[in-house]
Short mmCIF file of C-alpha atoms and ligand atoms in Angstrom, two decimals:
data_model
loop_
_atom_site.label_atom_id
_atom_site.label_comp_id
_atom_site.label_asym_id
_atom_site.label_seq_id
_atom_site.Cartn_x
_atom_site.Cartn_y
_atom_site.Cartn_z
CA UNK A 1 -5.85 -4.18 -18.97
CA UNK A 2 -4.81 -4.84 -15.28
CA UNK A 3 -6.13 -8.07 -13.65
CA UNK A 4 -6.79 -6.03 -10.41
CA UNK A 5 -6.79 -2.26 -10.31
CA UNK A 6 -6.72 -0.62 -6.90
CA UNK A 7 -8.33 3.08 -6.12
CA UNK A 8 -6.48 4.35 -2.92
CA UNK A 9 -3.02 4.45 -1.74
CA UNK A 10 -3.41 4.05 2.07
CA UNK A 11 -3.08 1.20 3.66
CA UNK A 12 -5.64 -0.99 2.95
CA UNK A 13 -5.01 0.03 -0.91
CA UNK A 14 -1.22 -0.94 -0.37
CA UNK A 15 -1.69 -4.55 1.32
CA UNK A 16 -4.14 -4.95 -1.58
CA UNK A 17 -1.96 -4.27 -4.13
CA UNK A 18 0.72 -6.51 -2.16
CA UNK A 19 -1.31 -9.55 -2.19
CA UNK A 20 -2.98 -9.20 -5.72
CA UNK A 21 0.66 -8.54 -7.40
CA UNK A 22 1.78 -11.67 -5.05
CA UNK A 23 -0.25 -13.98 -6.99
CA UNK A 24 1.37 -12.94 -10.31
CA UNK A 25 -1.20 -11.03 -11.90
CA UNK A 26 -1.03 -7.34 -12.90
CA UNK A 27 -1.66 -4.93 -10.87
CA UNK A 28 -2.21 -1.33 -10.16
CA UNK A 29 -3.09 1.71 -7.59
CA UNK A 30 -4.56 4.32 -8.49
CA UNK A 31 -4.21 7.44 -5.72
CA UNK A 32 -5.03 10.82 -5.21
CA UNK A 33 -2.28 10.87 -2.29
CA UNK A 34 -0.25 7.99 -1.47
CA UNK A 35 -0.34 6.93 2.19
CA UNK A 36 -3.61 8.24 2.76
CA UNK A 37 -4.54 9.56 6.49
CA UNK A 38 -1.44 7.84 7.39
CA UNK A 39 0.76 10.43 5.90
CA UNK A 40 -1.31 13.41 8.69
CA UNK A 41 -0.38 11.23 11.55
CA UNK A 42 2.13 12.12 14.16
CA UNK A 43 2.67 9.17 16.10
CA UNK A 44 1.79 5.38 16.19
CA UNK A 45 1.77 3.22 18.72
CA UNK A 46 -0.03 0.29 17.69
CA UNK A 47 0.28 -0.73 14.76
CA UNK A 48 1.51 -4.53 16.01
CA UNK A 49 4.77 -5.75 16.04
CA UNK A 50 6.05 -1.96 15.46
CA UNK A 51 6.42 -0.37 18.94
CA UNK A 52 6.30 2.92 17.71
CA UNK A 53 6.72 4.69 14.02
CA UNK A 54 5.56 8.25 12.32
CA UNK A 55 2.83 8.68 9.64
CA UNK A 56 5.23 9.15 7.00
CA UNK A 57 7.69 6.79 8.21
CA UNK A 58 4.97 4.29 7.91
CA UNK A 59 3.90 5.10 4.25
CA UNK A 60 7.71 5.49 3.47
CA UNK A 61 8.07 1.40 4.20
CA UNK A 62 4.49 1.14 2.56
CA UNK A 63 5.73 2.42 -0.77
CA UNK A 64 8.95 0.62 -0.77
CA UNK A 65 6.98 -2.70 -0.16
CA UNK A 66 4.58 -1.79 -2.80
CA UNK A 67 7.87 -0.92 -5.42
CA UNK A 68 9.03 -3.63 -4.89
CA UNK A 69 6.17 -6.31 -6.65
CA UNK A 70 6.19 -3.93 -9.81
CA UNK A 71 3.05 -2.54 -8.97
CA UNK A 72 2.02 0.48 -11.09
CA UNK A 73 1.33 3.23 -8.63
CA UNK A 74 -0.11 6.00 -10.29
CA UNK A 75 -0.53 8.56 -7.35
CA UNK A 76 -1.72 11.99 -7.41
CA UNK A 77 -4.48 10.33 -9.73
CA UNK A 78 -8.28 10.78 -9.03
CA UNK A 79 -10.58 8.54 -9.79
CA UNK A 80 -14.25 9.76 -10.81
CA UNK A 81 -16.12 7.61 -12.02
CA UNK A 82 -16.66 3.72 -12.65
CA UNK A 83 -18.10 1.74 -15.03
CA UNK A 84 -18.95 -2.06 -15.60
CA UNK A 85 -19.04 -3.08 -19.37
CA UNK A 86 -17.20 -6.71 -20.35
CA UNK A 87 -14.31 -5.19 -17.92
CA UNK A 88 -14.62 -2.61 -15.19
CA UNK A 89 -13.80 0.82 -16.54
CA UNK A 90 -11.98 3.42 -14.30
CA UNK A 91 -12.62 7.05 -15.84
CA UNK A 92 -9.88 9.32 -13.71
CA UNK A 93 -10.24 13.32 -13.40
CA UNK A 94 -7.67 14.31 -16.27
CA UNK A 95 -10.11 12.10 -18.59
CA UNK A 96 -7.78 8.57 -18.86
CA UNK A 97 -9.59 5.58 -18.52
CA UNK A 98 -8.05 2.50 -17.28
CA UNK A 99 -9.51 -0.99 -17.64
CA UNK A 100 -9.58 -4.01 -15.23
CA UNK A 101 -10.97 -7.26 -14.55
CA UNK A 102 -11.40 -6.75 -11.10
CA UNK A 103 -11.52 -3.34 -8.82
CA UNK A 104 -10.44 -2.66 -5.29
CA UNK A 105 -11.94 0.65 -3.82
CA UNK A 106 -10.23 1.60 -0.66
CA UNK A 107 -10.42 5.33 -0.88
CA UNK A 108 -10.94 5.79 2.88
CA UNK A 109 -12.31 8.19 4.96
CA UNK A 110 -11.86 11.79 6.38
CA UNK A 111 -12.69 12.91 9.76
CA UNK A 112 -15.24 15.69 9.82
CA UNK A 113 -13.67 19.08 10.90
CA UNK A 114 -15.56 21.40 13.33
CA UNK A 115 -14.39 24.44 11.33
CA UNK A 116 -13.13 26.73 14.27
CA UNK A 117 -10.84 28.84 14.86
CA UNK A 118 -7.78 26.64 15.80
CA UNK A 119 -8.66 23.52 14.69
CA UNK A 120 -6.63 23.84 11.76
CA UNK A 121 -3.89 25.60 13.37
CA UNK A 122 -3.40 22.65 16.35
CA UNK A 123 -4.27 19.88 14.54
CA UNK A 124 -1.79 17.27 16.08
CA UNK A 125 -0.80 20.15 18.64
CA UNK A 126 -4.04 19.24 20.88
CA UNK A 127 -6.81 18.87 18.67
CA UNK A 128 -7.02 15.05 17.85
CA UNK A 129 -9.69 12.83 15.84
CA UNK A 130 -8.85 9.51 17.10
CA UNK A 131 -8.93 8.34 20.84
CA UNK A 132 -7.45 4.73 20.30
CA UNK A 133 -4.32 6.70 18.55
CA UNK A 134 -4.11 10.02 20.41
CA UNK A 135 -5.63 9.07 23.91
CA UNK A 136 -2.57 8.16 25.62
CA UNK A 137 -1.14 11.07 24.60
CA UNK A 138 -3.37 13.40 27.32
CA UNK A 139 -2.36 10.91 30.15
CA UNK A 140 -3.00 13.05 32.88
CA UNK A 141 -4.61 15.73 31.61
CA UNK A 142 -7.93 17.77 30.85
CA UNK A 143 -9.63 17.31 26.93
CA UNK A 144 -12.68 18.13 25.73
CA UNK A 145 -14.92 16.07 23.49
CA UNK A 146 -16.59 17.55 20.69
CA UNK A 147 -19.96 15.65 20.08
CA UNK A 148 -22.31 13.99 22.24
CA UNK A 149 -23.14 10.84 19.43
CA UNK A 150 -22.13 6.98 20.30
CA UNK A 151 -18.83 8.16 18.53
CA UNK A 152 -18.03 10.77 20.87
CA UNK A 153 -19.62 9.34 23.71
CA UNK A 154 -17.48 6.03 23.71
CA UNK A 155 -14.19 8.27 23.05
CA UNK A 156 -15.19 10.14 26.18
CA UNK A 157 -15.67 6.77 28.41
CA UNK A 158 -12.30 6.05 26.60
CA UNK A 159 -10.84 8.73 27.67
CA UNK A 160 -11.55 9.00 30.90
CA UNK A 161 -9.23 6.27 32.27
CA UNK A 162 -6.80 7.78 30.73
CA UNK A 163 -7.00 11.45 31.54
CA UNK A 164 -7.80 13.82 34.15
CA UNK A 165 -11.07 15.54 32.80
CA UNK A 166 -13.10 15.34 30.08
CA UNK A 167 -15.58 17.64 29.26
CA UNK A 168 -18.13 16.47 26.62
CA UNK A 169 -19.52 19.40 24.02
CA UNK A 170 -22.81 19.02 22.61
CA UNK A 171 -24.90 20.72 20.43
CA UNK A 172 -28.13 19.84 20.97
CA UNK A 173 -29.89 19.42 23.58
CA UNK A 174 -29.35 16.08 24.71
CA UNK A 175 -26.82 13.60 23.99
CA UNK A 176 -27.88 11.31 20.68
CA UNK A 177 -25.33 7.85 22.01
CA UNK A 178 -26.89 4.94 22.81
CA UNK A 179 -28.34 4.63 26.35
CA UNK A 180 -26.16 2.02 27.66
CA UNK A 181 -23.07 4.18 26.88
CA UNK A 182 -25.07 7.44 28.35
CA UNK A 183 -25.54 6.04 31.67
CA UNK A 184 -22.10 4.47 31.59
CA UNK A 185 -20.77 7.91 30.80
CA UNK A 186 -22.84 9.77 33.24
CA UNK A 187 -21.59 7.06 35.72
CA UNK A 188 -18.04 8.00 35.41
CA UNK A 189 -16.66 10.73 38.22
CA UNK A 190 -14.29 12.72 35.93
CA UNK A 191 -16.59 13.45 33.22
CA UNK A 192 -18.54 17.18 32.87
CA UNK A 193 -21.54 16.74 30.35
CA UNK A 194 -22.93 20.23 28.64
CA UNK A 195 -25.38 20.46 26.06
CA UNK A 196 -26.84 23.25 23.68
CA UNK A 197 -23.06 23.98 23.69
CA UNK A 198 -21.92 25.50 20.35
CA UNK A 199 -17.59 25.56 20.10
CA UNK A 200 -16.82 28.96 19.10
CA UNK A 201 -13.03 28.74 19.13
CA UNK A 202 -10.24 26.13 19.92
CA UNK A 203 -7.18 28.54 21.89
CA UNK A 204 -3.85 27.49 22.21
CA UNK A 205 -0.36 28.99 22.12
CA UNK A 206 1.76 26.74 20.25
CA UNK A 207 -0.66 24.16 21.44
CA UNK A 208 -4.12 24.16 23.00
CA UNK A 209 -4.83 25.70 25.73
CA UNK A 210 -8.42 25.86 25.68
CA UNK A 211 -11.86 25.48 24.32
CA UNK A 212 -14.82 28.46 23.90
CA UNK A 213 -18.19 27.83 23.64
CA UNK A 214 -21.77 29.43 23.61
CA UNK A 215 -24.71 28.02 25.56
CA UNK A 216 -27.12 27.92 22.90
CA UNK A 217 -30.02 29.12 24.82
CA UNK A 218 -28.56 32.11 27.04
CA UNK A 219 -26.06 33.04 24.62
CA UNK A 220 -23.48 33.19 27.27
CA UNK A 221 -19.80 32.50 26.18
CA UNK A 222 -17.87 30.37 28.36
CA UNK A 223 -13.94 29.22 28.22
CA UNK A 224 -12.81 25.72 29.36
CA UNK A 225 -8.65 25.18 30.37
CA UNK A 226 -7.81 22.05 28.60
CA UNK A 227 -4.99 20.69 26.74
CA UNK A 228 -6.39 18.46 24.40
CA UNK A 229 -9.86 18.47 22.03
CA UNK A 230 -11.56 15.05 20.25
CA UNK A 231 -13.56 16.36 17.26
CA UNK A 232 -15.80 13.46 17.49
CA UNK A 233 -18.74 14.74 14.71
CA UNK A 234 -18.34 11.85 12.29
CA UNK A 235 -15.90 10.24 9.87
CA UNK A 236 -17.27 10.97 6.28
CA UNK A 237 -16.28 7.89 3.77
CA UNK A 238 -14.67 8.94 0.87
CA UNK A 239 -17.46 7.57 -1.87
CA UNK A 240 -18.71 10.24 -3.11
CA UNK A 241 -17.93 9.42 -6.55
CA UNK A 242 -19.78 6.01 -6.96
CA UNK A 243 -22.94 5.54 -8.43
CA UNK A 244 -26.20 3.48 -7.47
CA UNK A 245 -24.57 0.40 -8.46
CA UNK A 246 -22.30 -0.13 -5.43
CA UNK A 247 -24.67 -0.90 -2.74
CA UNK A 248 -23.85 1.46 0.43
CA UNK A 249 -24.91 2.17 4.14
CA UNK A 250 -26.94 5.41 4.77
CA UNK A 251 -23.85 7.21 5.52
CA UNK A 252 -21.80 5.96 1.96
CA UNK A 253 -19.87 3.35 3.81
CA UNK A 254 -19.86 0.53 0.90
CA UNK A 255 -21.14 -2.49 1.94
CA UNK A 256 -19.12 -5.55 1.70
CA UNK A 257 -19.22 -9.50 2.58
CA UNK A 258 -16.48 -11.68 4.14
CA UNK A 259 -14.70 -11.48 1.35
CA UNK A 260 -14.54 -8.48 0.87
CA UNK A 261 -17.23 -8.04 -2.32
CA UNK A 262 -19.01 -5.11 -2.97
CA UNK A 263 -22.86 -5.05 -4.79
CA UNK A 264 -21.36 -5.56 -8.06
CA UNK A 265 -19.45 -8.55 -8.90
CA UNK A 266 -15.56 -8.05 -9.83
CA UNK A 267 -15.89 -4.90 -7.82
CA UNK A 268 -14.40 -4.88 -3.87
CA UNK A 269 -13.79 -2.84 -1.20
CA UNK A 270 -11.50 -2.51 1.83
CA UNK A 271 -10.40 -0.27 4.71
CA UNK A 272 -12.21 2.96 6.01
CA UNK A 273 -14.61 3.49 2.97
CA UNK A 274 -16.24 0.36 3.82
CA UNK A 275 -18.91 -0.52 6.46
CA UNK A 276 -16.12 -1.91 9.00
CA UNK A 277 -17.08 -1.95 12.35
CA UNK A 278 -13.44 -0.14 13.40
CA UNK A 279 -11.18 2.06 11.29
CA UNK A 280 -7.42 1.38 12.10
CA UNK A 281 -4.31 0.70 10.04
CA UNK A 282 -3.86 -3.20 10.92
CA UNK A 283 -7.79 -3.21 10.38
CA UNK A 284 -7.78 -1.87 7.24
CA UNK A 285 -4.42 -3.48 5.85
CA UNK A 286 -5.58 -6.81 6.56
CA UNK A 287 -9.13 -5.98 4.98
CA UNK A 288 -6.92 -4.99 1.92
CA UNK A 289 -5.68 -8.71 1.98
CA UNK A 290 -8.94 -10.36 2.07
CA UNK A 291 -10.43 -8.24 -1.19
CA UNK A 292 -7.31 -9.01 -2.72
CA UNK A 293 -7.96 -12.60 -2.19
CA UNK A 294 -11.31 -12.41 -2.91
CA UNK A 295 -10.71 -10.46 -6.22
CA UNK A 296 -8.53 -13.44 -7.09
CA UNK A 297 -11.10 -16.43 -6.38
CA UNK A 298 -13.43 -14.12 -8.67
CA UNK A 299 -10.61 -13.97 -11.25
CA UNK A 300 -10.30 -17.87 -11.47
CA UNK A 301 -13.62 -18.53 -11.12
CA UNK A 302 -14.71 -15.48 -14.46
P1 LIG B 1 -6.89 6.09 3.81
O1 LIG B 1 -5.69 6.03 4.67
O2 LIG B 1 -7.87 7.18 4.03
O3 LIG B 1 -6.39 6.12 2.30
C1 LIG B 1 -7.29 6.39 1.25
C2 LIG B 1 -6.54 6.51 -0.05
O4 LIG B 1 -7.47 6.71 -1.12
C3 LIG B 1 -5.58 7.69 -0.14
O5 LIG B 1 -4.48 7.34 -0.93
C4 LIG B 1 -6.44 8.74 -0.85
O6 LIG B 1 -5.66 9.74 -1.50
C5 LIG B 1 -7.13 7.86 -1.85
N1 LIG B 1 -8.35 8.40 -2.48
C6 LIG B 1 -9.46 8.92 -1.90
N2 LIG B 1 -10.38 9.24 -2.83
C7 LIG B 1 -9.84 8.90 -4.04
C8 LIG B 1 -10.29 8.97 -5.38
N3 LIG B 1 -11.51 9.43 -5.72
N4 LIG B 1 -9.44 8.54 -6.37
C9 LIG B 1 -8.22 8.05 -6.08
N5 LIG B 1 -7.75 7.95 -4.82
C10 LIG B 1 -8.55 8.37 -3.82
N6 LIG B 1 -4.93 4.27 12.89
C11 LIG B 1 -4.16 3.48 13.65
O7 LIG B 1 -4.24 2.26 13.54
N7 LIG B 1 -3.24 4.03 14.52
C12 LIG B 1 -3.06 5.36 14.66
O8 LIG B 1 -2.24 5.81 15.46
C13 LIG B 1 -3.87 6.23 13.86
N8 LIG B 1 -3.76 7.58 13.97
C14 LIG B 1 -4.50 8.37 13.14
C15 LIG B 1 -4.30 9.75 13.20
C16 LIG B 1 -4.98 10.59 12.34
C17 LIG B 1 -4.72 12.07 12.41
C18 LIG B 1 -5.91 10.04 11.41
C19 LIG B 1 -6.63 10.94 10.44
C20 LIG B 1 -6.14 8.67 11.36
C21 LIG B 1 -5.44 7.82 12.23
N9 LIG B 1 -5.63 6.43 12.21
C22 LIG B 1 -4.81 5.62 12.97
C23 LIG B 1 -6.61 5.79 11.31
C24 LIG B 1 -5.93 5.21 10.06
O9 LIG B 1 -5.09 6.19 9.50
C25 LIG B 1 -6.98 4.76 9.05
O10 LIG B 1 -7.84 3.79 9.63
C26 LIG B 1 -6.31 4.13 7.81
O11 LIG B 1 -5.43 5.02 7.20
C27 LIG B 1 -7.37 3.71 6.80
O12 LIG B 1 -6.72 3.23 5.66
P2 LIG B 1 -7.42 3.23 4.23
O13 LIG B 1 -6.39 2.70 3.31
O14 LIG B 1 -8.72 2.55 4.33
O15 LIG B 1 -7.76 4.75 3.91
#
């Protein structure tokens, strides 16, 4: 059995693994795609002390760190199912079971797609997910924002110190963000708020070019020039496969302590599938570290 078993491969996963095999005991990752979202990003810019690096770059380094402790990675492995007896069982998809005295689950998150035309087509070619990556990127220019929640009303207030224009797309009929950030938003000079707006299609030649929408209630289509849209409709943890007994927010973001423990004891949790306030690489790498430590005070303590 491993002393710490980790499910995920991103970062958060990785720096787990790291610290857990750093204290000598034996450990493994478990991962249905080593590097995680890291491995769909273009370019990063702040992940500290690295001025700028790519996604796969990134999970390149990230793997050779992880080699190098004598972790066993078993990627392109997913996990389905977990089970406490005397040790915590890990049932995986092709039917193996792996057993553990302590778990890490840092399975992450995905963003929610839109699923219109051209979102798939210019992902990373206009259509972004994530203003405290991509924002700087539209210096200067015009980008919509899809979603009128506080998620996609704080990237537009974001965003607008940084851009030209930003035109925010809702569905409904009025904006669901927190006052405060409503009136701050409606404050701001370079910001065009439209409701009851359903996206229809993202354009674009090789990259966007624009957005096209329906007013709900007239039906009328309209088109928007732009050169950059922020699907802002939710990031969707990637817990799915969990039962009752790990304790999680109303939208299946586990719920952990300080150190990093989940609802049931042995069992952690770090990086984007957790109820973190912020989801970023140095964020989730160094919440990695802390369940690793924490899995090892429960180790010498069990
Ligand atoms: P993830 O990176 O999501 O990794 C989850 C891991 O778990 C993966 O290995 C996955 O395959 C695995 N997994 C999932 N389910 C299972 C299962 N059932 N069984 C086994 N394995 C499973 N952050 C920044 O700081 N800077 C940026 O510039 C930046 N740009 C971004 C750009 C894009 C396009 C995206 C999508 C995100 C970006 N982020 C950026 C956010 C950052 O990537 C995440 O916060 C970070 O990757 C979270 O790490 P994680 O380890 O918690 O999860």
């Amino acid at each position: 059995p491993y002393d710490v078993l980790v499910v995920g491969g991103g970062p958060a996963g990785s720096s787990a693994a790291i610290y857990a095999a750093r204290k000598g005991i034996r450990t493994g990752i478990v991962a249905e795609r080593f590097g995680g979202q890291v491995l769909d990003t273009m370019s990063i810019e702040n992940f500290i002390s690295v001025k700028q690096t790519e996604g796969p770059k990134l999970v390149a380094s990230l793997e050779e760190h992880v080699k190098d402790y004598g972790i066993d990675v078993m990627n392109l492995q997913r996990a389905k199912r977990l089970e406490k007896k005397d040790m915590i069982e890990l049932e995986l998809e092709n039917g193996a079971v792996l057993k553990s005295k302590s778990l890490i689950i840092s399975t992450g998150a995905r963003w929610r797609n839109i699923g219109v035309p051209g979102e798939q087509e210019f992902k990373n070619k206009g259509v972004a997910y994530c203003p405290h990556c991509d924002g700087p990127l539209f210096e200067g220019k015009d980008v919509a924002v899809i979603g009128g929640g506080n998620s996609g009303v704080e990237a537009a207030i974001d965003l607008a110190g940084i851009v030209n224009h930003v035109t925010v797309l809702e569905f409904n009929s009025e904006l669901k963000a927190d006052d405060v950030l409503q009136k701050r938003l409606y404050s701001l000079p370079n910001v065009t708020v439209i409701t009851n707006a359903q996206t229809q299609k993202i354009t674009g030649t090789d990259k966007v070019n624009g957005i096209t929408y329906t007013d709900r209630d007239t039906h009328e289509e309209h088109h928007v020039e732009l050169q950059g849209v922020f699907v802002q409709i939710g990031l969707v943890p990637n817990t799915d496969w969990l039962d009752e007994s790990i304790e999680r927010t109303r939208f299946g973001e586990i719920i952990v302590d300080k150190h990093g423990s989940t609802s049931l004891p042995g069992v952690f949790a770090a990086g984007d599938c957790t109820d973190s306030a912020y989801n970023q690489i140095i964020i989730s790498m160094g919440s990695g570290a802390t369940a690793a430590l924490g899995a090892f005070d429960y180790l010498i303590r069990n």
